[in-house]
XYZ file of C-alpha atoms in Angstrom:
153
model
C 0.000 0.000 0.000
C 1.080 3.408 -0.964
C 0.499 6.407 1.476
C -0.084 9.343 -0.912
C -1.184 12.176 1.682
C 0.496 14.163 4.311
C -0.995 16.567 6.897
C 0.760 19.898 6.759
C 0.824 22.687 9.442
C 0.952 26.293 8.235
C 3.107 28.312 11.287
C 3.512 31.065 12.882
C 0.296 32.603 12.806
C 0.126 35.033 12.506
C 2.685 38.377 12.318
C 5.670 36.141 12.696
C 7.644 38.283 10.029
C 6.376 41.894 11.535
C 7.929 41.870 14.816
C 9.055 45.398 15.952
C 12.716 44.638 15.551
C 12.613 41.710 14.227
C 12.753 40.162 17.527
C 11.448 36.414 18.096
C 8.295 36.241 20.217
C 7.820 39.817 20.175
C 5.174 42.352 19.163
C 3.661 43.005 15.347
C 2.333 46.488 15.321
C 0.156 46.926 12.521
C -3.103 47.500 11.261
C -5.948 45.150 11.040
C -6.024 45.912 7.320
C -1.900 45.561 7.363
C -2.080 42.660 9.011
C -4.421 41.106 6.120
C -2.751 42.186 3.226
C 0.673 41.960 4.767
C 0.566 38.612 6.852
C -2.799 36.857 6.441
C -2.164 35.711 2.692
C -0.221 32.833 2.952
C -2.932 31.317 5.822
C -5.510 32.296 3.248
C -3.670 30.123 0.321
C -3.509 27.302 2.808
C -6.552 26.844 3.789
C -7.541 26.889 0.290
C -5.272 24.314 -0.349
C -6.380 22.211 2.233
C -3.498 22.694 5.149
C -4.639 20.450 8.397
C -3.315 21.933 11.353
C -2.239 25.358 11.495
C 0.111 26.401 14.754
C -0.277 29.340 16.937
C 2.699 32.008 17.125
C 4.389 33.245 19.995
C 3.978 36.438 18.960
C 1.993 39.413 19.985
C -0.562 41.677 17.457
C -0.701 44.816 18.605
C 0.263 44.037 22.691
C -2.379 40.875 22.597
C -0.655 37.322 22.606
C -1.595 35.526 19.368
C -2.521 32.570 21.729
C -4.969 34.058 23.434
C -6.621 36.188 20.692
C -10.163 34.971 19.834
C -11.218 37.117 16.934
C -7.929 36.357 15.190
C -7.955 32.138 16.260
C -11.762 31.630 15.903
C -13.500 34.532 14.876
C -11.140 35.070 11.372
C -8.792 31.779 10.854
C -12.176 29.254 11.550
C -14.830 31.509 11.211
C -13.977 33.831 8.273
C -11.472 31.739 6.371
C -13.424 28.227 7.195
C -10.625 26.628 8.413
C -11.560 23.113 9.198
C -8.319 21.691 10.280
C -7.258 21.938 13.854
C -5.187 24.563 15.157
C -2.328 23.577 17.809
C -0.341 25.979 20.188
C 3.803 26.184 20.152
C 5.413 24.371 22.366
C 4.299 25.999 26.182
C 2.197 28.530 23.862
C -0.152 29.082 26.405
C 2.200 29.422 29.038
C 3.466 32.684 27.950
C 0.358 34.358 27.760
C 1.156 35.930 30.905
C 4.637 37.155 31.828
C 6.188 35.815 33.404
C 5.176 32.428 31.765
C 3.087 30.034 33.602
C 2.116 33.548 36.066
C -2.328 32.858 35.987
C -1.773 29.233 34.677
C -5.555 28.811 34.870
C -6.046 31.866 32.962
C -3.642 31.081 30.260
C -5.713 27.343 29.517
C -8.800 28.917 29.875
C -7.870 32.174 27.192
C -5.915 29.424 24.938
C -8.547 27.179 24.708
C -11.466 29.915 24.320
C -9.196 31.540 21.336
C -9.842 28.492 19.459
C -6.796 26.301 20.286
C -7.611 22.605 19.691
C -4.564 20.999 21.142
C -2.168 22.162 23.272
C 1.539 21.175 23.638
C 2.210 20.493 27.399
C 5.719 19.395 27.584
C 6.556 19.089 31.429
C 3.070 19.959 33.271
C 0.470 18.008 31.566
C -0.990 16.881 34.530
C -1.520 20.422 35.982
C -3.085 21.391 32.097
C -5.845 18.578 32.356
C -6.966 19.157 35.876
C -6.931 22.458 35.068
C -9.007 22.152 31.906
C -11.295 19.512 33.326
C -12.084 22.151 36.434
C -12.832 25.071 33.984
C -15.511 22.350 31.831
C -16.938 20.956 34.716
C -17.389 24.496 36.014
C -18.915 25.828 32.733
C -15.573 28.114 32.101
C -14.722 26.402 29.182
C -18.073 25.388 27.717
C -18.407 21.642 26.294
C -19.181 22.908 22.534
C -15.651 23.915 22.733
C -14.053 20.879 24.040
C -16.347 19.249 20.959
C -15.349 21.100 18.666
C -11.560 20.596 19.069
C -12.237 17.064 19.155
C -14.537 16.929 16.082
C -10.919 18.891 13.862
């Protein structure tokens, strides 16, 4: 049997290439309309060529970590682009929404996962991530129709 597919990931969304400096895990200021036409094409072409997964930058727009930014994850990656793929966090992503990393822990699953993240990568404290996550469900923090819907990409 010969495999004849691959599942690609399109990274960093998004603003990777716009840092002010051109520093690594820093801050893209720029205009929503800038950011489009500027950083949002190749994420565009992806999805229209069918990309699976698509990874979450370390990066900042405009002050707001990309991991925990909803209208950019959900509202215009799945939403307006109809990405159906799953989207996946850098390694300790959510971690650094806060400085210093891993500062609100709970906070940082609870904005990942509500931006639209579908799996996280939890290298060392996995077992603090799912009783974390499970709390926020069980408590209604994290709705359910989010948990399905990452599991459903």
């Amino acid at each position: 049997m010969t495999k004849t597919k691959v599942a690609a990931c399109a990274k960093h969304f998004v603003g990777d290439g716009g840092t002010t400096k051109g520093i690594n895990e820093n801050n893209t200021v720029i205009s929503y309309k800038g950011l489009l036409g500027i950083h949002m094409p190749a994420y565009y072409d992806s999805v229209i060529k069918g990309v699976s997964t698509v990874m979450i930058s370390y990066t900042s727009w405009n002050g707001k970590k990309m991991h925990a930014n909803r209208d950019l994850v959900t509202g215009y990656l799945k939403n307006k682009l109809r990405f159906r793929g799953f989207v996946i966090s850098d390694w300790q992503g959510i971690d650094r929404i806060t400085s210093p990393p891993h500062a609100n822990y709970s906070y940082s699953v609870q904005a990942g996962v509500s931006a639209g993240i579908d799996m996280i990568m939890v290298p060392y404290n996995f077992t603090e991530f799912i009783d974390d996550l499970t709390f926020q469900v069980k408590n209604n923090i994290i709705p359910i129709s989010r948990i399905d819907d990452a599991v459903a990409r």
